[in-house]
Tab-separated table of C-alpha atoms in Angstrom:
chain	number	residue	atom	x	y	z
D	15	UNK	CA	11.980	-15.199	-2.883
D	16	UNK	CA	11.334	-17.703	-6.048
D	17	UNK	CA	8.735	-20.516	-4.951
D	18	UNK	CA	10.630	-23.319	-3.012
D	19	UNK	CA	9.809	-25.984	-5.717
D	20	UNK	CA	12.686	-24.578	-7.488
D	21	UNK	CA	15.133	-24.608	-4.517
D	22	UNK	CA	15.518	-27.907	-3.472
D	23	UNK	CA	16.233	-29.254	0.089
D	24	UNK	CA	19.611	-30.494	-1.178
D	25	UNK	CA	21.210	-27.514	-2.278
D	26	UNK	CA	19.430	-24.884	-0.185
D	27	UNK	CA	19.714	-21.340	-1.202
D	28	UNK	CA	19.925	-18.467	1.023
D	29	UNK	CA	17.768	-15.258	-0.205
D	30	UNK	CA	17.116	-12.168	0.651
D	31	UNK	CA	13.986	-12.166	1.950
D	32	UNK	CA	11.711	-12.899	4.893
D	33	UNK	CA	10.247	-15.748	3.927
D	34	UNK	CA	10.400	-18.643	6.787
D	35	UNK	CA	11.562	-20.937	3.906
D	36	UNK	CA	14.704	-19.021	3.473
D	37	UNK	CA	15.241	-18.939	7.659
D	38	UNK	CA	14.610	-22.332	7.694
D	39	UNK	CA	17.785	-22.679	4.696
D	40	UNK	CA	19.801	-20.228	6.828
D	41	UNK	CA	19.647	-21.860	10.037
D	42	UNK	CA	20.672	-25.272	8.533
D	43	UNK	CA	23.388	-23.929	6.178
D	44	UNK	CA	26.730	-25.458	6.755
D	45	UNK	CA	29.874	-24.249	4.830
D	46	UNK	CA	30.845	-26.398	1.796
D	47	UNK	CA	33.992	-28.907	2.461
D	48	UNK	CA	37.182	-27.594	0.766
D	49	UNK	CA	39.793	-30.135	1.403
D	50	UNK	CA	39.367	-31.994	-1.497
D	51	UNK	CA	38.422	-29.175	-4.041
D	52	UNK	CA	41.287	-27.231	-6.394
D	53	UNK	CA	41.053	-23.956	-6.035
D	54	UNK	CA	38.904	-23.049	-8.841
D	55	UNK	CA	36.544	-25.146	-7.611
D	56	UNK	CA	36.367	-23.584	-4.096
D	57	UNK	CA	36.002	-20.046	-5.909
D	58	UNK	CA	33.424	-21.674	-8.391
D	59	UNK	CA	31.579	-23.147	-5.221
D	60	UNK	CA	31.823	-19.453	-2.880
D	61	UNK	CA	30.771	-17.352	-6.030
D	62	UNK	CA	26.956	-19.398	-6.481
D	63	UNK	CA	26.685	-19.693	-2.557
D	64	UNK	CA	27.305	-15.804	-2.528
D	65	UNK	CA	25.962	-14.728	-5.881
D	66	UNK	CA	22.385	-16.520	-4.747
D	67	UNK	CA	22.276	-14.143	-2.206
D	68	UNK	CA	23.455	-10.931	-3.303
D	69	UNK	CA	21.355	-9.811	-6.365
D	70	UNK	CA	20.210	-13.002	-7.214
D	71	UNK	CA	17.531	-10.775	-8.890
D	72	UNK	CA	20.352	-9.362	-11.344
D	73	UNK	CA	22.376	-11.229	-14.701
D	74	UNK	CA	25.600	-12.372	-14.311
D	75	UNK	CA	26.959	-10.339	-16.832
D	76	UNK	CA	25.142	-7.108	-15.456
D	77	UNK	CA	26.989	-7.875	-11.948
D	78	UNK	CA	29.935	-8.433	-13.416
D	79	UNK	CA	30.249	-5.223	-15.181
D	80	UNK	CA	29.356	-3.346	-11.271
D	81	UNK	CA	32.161	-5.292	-10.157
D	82	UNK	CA	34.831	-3.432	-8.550
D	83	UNK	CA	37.995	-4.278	-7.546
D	84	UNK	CA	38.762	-1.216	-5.469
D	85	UNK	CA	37.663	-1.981	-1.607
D	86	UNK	CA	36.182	1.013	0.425
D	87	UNK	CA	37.573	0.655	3.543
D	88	UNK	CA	38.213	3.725	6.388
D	89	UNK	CA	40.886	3.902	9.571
D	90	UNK	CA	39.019	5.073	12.465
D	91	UNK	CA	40.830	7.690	14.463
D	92	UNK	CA	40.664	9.261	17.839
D	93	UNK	CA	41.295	12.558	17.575
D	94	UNK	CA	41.657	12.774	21.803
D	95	UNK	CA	43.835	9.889	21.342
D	96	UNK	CA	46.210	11.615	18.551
D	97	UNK	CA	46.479	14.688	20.281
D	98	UNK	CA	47.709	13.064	23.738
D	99	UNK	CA	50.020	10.131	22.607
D	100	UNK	CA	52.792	11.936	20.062
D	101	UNK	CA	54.755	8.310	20.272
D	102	UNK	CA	57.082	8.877	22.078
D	103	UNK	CA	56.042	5.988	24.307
D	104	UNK	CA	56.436	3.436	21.627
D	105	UNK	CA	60.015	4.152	19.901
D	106	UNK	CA	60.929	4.576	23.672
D	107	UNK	CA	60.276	0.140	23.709
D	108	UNK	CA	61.023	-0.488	20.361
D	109	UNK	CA	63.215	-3.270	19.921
D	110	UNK	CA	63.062	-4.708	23.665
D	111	UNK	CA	59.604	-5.342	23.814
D	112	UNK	CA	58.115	-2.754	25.731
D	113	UNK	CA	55.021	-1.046	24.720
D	114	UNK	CA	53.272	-3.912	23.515
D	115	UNK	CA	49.482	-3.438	22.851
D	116	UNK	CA	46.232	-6.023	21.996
D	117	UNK	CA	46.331	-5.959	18.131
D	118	UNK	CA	43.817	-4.266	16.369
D	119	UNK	CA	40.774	-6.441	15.241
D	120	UNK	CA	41.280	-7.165	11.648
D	121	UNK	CA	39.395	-5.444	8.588
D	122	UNK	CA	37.824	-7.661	6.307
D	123	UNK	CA	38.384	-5.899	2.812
D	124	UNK	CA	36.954	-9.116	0.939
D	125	UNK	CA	33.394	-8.152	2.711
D	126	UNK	CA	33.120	-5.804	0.673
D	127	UNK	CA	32.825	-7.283	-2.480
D	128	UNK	CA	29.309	-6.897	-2.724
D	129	UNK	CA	29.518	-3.294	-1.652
D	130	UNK	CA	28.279	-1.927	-5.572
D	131	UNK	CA	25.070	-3.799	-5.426
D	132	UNK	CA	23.998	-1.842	-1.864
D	133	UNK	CA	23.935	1.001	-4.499
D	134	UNK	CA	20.603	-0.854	-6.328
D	135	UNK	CA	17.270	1.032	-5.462
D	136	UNK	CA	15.701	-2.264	-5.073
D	137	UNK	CA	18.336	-3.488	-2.751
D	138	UNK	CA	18.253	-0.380	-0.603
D	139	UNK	CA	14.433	-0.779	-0.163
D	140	UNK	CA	15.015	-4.247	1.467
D	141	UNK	CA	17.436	-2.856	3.255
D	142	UNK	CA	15.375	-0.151	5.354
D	143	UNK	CA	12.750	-2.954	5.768
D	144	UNK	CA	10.405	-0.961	3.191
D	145	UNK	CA	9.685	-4.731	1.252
D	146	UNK	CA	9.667	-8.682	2.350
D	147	UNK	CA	12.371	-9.329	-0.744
D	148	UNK	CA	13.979	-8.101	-3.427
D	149	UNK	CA	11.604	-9.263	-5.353
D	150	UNK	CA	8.643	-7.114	-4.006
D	151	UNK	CA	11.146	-4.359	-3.579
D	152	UNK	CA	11.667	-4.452	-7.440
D	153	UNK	CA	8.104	-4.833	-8.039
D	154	UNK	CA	6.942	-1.683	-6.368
D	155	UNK	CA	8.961	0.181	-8.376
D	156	UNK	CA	8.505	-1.334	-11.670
D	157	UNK	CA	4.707	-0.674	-10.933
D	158	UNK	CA	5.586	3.057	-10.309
D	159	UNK	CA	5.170	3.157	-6.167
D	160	UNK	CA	8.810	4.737	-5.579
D	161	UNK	CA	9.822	7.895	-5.841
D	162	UNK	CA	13.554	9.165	-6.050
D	163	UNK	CA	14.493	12.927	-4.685
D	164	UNK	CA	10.658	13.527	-5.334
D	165	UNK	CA	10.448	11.884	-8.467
D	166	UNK	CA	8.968	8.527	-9.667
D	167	UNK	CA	11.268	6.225	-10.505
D	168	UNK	CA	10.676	2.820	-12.764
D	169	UNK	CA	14.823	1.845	-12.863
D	170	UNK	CA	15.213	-0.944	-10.302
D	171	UNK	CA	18.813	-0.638	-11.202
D	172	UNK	CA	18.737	2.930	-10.478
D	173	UNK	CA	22.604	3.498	-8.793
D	174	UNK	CA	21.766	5.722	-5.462
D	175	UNK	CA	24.121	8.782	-5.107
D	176	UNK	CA	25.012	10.098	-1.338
D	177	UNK	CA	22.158	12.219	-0.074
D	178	UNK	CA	19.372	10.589	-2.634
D	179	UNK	CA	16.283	10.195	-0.793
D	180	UNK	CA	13.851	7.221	-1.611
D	181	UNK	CA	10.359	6.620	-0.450
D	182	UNK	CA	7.998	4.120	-1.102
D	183	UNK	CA	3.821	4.320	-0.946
D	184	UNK	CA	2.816	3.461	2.359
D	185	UNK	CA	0.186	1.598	1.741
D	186	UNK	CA	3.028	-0.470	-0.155
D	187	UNK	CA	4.640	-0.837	2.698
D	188	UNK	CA	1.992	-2.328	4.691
D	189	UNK	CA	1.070	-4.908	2.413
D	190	UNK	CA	4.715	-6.106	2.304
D	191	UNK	CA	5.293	-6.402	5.655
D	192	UNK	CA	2.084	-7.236	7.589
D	193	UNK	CA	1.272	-9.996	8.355
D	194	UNK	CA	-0.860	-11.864	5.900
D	195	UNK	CA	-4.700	-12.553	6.748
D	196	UNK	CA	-6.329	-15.695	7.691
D	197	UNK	CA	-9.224	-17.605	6.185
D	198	UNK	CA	-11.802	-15.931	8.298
D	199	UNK	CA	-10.445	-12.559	7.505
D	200	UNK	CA	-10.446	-12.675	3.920
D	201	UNK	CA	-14.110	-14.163	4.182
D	202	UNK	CA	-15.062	-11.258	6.378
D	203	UNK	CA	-13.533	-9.272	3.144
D	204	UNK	CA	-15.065	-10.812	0.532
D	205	UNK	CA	-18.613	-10.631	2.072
D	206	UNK	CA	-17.742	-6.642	3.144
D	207	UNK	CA	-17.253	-5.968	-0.836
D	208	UNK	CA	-20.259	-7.964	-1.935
D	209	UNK	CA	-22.297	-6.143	0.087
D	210	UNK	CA	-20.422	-2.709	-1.328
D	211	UNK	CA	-20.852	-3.871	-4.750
D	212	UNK	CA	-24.899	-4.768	-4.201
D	213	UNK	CA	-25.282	-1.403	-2.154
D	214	UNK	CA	-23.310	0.509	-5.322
D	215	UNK	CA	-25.681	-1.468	-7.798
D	216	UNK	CA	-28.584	-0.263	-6.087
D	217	UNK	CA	-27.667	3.392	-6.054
D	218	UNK	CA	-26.961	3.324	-9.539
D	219	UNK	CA	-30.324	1.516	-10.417
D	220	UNK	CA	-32.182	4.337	-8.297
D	221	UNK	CA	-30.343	6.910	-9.966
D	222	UNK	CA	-30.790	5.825	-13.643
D	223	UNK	CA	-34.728	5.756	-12.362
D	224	UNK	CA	-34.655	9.432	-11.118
D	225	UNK	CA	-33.062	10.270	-14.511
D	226	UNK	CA	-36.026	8.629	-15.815
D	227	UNK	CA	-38.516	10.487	-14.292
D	228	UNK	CA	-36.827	13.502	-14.402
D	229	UNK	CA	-36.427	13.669	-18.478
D	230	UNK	CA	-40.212	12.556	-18.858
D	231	UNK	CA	-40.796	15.328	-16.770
D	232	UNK	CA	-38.923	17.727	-18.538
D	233	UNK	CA	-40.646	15.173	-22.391
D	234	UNK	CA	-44.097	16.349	-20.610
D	235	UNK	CA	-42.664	20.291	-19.598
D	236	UNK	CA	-41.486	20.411	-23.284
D	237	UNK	CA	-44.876	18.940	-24.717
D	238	UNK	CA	-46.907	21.369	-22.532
D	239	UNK	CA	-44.776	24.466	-23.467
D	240	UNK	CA	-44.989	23.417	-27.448
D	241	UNK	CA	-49.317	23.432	-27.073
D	242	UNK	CA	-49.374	26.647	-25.765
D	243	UNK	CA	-47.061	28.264	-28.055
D	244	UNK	CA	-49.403	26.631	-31.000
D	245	UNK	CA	-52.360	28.048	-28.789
D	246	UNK	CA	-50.801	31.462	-28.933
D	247	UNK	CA	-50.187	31.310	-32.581
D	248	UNK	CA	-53.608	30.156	-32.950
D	249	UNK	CA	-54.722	33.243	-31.145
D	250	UNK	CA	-52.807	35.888	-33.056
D	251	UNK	CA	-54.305	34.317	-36.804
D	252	UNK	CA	-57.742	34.954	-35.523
D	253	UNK	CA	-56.529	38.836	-34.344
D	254	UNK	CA	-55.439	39.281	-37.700
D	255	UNK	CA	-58.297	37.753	-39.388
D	256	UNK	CA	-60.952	40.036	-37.441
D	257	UNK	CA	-58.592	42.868	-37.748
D	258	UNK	CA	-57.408	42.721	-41.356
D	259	UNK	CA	-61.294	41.309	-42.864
D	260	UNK	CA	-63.753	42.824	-40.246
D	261	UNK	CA	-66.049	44.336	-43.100
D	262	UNK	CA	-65.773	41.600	-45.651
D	263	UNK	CA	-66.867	38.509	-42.755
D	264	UNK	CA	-69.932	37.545	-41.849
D	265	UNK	CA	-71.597	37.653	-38.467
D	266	UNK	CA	-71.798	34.214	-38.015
D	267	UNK	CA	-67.980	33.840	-38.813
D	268	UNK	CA	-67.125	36.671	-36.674
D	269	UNK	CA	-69.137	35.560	-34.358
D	270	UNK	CA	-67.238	31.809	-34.358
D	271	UNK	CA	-64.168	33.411	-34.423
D	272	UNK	CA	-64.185	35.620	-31.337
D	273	UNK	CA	-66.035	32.097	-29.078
D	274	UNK	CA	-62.906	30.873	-30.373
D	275	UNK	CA	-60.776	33.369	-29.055
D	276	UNK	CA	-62.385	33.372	-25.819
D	277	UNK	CA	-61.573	29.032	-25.426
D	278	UNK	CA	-58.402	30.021	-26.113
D	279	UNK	CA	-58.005	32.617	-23.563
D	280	UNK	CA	-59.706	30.416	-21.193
D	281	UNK	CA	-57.473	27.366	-21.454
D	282	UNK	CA	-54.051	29.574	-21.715
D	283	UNK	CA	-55.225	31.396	-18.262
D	284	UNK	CA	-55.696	28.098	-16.470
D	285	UNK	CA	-52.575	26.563	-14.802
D	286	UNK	CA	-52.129	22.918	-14.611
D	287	UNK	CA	-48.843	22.941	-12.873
D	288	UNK	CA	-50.367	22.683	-9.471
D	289	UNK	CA	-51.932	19.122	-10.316
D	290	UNK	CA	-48.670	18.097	-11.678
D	291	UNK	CA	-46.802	19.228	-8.742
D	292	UNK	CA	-48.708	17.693	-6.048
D	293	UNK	CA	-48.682	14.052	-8.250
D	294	UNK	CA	-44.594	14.630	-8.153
D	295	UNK	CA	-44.414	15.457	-4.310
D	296	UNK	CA	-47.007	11.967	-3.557
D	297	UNK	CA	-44.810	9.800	-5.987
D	298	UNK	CA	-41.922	10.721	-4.062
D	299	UNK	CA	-43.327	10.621	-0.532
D	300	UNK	CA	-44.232	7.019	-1.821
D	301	UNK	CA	-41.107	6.491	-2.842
D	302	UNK	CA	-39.327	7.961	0.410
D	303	UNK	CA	-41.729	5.307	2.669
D	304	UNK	CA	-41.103	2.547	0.729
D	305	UNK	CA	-37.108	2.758	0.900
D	306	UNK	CA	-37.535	3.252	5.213
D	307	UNK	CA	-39.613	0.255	5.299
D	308	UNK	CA	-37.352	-2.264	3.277
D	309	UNK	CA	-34.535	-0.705	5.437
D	310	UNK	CA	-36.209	-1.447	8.582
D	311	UNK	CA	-37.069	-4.790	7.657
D	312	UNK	CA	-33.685	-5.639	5.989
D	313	UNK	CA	-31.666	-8.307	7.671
D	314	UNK	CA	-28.039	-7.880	8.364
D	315	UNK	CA	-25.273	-9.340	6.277
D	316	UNK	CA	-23.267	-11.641	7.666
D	317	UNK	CA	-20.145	-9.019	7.794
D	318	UNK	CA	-21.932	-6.692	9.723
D	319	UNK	CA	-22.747	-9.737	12.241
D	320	UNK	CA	-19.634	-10.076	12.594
D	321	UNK	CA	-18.304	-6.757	13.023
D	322	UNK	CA	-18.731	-6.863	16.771
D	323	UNK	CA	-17.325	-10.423	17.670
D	324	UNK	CA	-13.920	-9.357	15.586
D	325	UNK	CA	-14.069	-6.171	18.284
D	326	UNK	CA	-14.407	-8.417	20.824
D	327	UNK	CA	-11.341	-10.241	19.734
D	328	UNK	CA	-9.570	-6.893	19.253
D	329	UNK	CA	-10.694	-6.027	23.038
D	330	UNK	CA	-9.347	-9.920	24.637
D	331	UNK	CA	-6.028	-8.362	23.234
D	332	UNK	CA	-5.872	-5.835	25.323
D	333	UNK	CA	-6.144	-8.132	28.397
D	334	UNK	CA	-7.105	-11.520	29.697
D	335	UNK	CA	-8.608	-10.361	32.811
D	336	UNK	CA	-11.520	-8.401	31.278
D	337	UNK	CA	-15.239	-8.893	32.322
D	338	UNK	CA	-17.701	-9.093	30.324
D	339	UNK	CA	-18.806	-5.762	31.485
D	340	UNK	CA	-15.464	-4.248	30.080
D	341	UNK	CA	-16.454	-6.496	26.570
D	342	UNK	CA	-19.839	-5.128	26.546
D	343	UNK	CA	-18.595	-1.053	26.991
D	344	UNK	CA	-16.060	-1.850	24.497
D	345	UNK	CA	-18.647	-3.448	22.180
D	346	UNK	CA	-20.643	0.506	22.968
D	347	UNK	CA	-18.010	2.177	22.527
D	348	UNK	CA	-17.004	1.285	19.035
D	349	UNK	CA	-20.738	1.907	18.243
D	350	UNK	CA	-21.040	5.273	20.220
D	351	UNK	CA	-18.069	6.343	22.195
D	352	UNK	CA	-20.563	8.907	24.017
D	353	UNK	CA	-22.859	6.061	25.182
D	354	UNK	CA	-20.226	5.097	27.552
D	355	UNK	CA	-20.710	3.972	31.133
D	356	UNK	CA	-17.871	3.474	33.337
D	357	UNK	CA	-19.616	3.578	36.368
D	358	UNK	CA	-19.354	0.057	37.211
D	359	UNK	CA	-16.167	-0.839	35.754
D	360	UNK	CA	-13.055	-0.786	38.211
D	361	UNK	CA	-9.810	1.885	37.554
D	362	UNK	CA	-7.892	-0.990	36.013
D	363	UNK	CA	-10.586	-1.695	33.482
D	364	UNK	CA	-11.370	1.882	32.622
D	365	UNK	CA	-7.201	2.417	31.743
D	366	UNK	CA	-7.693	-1.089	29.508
D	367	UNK	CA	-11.141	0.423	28.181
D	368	UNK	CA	-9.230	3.648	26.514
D	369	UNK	CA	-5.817	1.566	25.799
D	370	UNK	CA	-8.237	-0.745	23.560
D	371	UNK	CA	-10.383	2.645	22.224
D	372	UNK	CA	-6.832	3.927	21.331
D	373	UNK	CA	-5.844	1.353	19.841
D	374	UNK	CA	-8.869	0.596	17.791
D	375	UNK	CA	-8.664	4.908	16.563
D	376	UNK	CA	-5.129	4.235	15.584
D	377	UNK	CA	-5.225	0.878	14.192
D	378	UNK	CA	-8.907	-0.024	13.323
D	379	UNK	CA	-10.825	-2.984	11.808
D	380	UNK	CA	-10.598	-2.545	8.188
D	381	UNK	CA	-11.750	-5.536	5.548
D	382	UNK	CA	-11.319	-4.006	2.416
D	383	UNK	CA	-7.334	-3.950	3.053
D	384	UNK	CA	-5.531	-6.647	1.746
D	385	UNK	CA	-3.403	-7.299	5.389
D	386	UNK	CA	-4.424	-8.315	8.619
D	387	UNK	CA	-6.260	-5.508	10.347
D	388	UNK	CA	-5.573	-4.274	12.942
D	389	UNK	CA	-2.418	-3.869	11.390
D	390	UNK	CA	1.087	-6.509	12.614
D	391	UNK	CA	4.250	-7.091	11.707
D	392	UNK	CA	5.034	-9.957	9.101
D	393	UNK	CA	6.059	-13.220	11.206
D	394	UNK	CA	9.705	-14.182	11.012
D	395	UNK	CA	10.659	-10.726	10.302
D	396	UNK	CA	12.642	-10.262	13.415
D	397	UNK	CA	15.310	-12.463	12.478
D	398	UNK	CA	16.053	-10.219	9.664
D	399	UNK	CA	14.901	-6.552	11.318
D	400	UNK	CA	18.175	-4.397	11.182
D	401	UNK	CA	18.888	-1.378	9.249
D	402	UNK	CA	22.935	-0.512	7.846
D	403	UNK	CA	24.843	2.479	9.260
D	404	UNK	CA	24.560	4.022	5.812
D	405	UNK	CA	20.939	4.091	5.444
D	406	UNK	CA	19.445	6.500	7.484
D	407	UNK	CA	15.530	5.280	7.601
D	408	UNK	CA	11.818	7.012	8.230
D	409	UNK	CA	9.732	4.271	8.954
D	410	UNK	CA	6.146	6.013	9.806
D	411	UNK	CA	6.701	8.003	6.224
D	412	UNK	CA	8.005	5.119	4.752
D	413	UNK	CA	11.215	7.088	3.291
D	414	UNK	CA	14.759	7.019	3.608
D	415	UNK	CA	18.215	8.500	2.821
D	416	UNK	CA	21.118	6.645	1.092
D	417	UNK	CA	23.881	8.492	3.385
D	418	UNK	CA	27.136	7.617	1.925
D	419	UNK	CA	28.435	4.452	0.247
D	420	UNK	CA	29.345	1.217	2.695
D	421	UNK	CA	32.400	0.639	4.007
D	422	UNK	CA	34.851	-2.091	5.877
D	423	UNK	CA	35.936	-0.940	9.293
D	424	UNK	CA	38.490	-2.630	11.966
D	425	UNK	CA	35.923	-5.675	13.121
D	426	UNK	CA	33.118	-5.196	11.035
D	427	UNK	CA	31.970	-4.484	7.202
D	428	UNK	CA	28.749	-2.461	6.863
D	429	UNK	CA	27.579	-5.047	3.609
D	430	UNK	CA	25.049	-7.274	5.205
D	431	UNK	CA	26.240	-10.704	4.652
D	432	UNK	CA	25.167	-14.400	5.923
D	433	UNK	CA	28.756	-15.454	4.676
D	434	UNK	CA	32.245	-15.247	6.181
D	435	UNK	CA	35.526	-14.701	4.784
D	436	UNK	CA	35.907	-18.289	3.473
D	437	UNK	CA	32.809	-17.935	0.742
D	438	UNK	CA	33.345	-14.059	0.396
D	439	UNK	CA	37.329	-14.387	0.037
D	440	UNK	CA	36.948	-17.006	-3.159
D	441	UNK	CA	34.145	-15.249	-4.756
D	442	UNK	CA	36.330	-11.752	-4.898
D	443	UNK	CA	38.816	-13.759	-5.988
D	444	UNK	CA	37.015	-15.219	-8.409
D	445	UNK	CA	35.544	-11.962	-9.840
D	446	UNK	CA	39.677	-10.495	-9.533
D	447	UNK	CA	40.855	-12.635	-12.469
D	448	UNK	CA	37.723	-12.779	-13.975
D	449	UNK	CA	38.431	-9.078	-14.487
């Protein structure tokens, strides 16, 4: 629904949506007087009352090119009925005023002037209570969260054929109609992803460290691995020299070069990777006893606090009459369902005890969501809660099928309507010579 600045208290408009704003203008809507309006005027008057209902969301022009003057309408017949009665009963009275039945209930045609716009993918998702509005119903699938037959679908205008099947993301869904949290809840969220965020921070920080260490490992590896391959080289020029020049040298040389041979054997055969392995294995040890230390002596954030008082809330739901024996094996139960002692708790509590477990397994605590958890219907939806006869609605997958388009029947149109006959009447008139 548009923000209630723009829809003054004088001339209330009736939306569709859930919004207690828009109960509040339907309860106190009275029909506009007529007597001393021409008749253009009364359609005028019928066609904005109507119009700021039905696909308010829509251009006038847009609407009026849906517009159709030809009124779905079906004759409901017994077939039990025509195969017993031939009417024989009723041209046996005609003319002397025998046979005389309760009329039929009359259908209203002009109901179904509206009828094209039940066709709208946007409407049809506020229809099987998928969205609180229009509105949101065209924003979820502008931002790509509805699917049509399977595919996605950005078109809120998209025109539903008989048999299409639409469904929407459930997670959607539950945004737009629970109910809304309160200012402790989305405290108890913004303190839950502050500490996500500072425990994300820190992981990062300890992993750029171990990449660190680990590539001035592999610097030092690298460095090691280069002055023994210069060793080595080392070692072969002196084989050559003594091999190639062993008559011209003298004894002193020769003598020089093979103590130098001999250092260089002797520092190639010893091994320092066992030094380097055992400083690696203490570093991390120290490491390792450091982090288990801070963690012990780490206080706890104010979400996890309290964590345990909104279970306790959860598990005063469940009943009034708990004990505070029932609280505190609820309170160990969330914690450690097999720490559980139901010894002392009576048969009554233990049935509340796994109602509430249930529960919480089914619908738990969650703060990162951005509804009320456990999860609750929107407030004031009840008062709009019904689903037409030709939607045919999945509500735990959040999907539904557009059956067939809507039609008037003796008694009753299937176009979901605040307004009678006297505002739908003028505004299909209206449209008529418009046409």
């Amino acid at each position: 629904m548009r923000n209630r600045a723009t829809t003054p208290l004088s001339k209330a408009k009736i939306r569709q949506s859930w919004s207690k704003y828009n109960l509040y203008n339907l309860h106190r809507y009275r029909q506009p007087p007529t007597a001393t309006r021409t008749f253009f005027q009364q359609k005028w008057a019928a066609k904005s009352i109507s119009r700021a209902y039905h696909g308010e969301q829509i251009r006038e022009s847009q609407w009026t090119r849906m517009f159709s003057r030809r009124l779905r309408s079906v004759v409901p017949m017994n077939p039990r009925t025509l195969a017993q009665d031939d009417g024989s009963a009723i041209s046996a009275g005609r003319g002397s005023g025998l046979g005389k039945s309760r009329p039929a209930p009359r259908t209203p045609y002009t109901q179904m002037t509206f009828a094209p716009m039940e066709r709208r993918l946007d409407v049809a998702i506020f229809r099987a209570l998928l969205a609180s509005s229009t509105r949101q119903a065209r924003q979820f699938v502008v931002h790509g969260a509805v699917t049509v037959n399977g595919k996605k679908m950005r078109v809120p205008g998209y025109l539903l054929n008989p048999g299409d099947l639409f469904q929407v993301e459930p997670e959607r869904v539950m945004f737009a109609t629970g109910a809304p949290k309160n200012k402790a809840e989305r405290r108890e969220g913004r303190l839950a992803k502050k500490a996500s965020a500072e425990q994300k921070a820190g992981d990062e920080t300890s992993e750029t460290s171990k990449e660190e260490t680990k590539s001035e490992e592999l610097t030092e590896k690298e460095e090691g691995e280069k002055a023994k391959e210069s060793l080595k080289d080392l070692l072969t020029k002196a084989k050559t020299i003594m091999s190639r020049e062993k008559t011209v040298l003298p004894a002193k040389r020769k003598q020089e070069l093979r103590s130098f041979q001999k250092s260089v054997r002797s520092v190639l055969s010893k091994s320092a990777t066992s030094t380097i392995l055992t400083d690696s294995l203490e570093t991390q040890f120290s490491e390792l006893l450091g982090r288990l230390k801070a963690k012990v002596t780490a206080p706890k954030t104010k979400g996890e606090q309290k964590r345990p008082a909104s279970n306790q809330e959860s598990s005063e739901t469940s009943g009034n009459a708990a004990s505070d024996q029932l609280r505190e094996a609820f309170d160990k139960a969330t914690e450690d369902p097999e720490s559980v002692d139901t010894s002392q708790l009576s048969q009554e509590e233990v049935g509340i005890l796994k109602q509430a477990l249930a529960q919480m397994r089914d619908n738990p605590i969650d703060s990162s969501k951005p509804y009320a958890t456990p999860w609750r219907p929107r407030d004031y939806m009840n008062a709009f809660a019904f689903v037409p006869r030709y939607l045919e609605v999945h509500h735990k997958i959040c999907a539904a099928v557009y059956l067939r388009h809507p039609v008037a029947r003796p008694g009753f149109s299937e176009v979901p309507s605040p307004f009678g006959d006297s505002i739908q009447t003028p505004a299909f008139a209206w449209y008529l010579r418009r046409r």
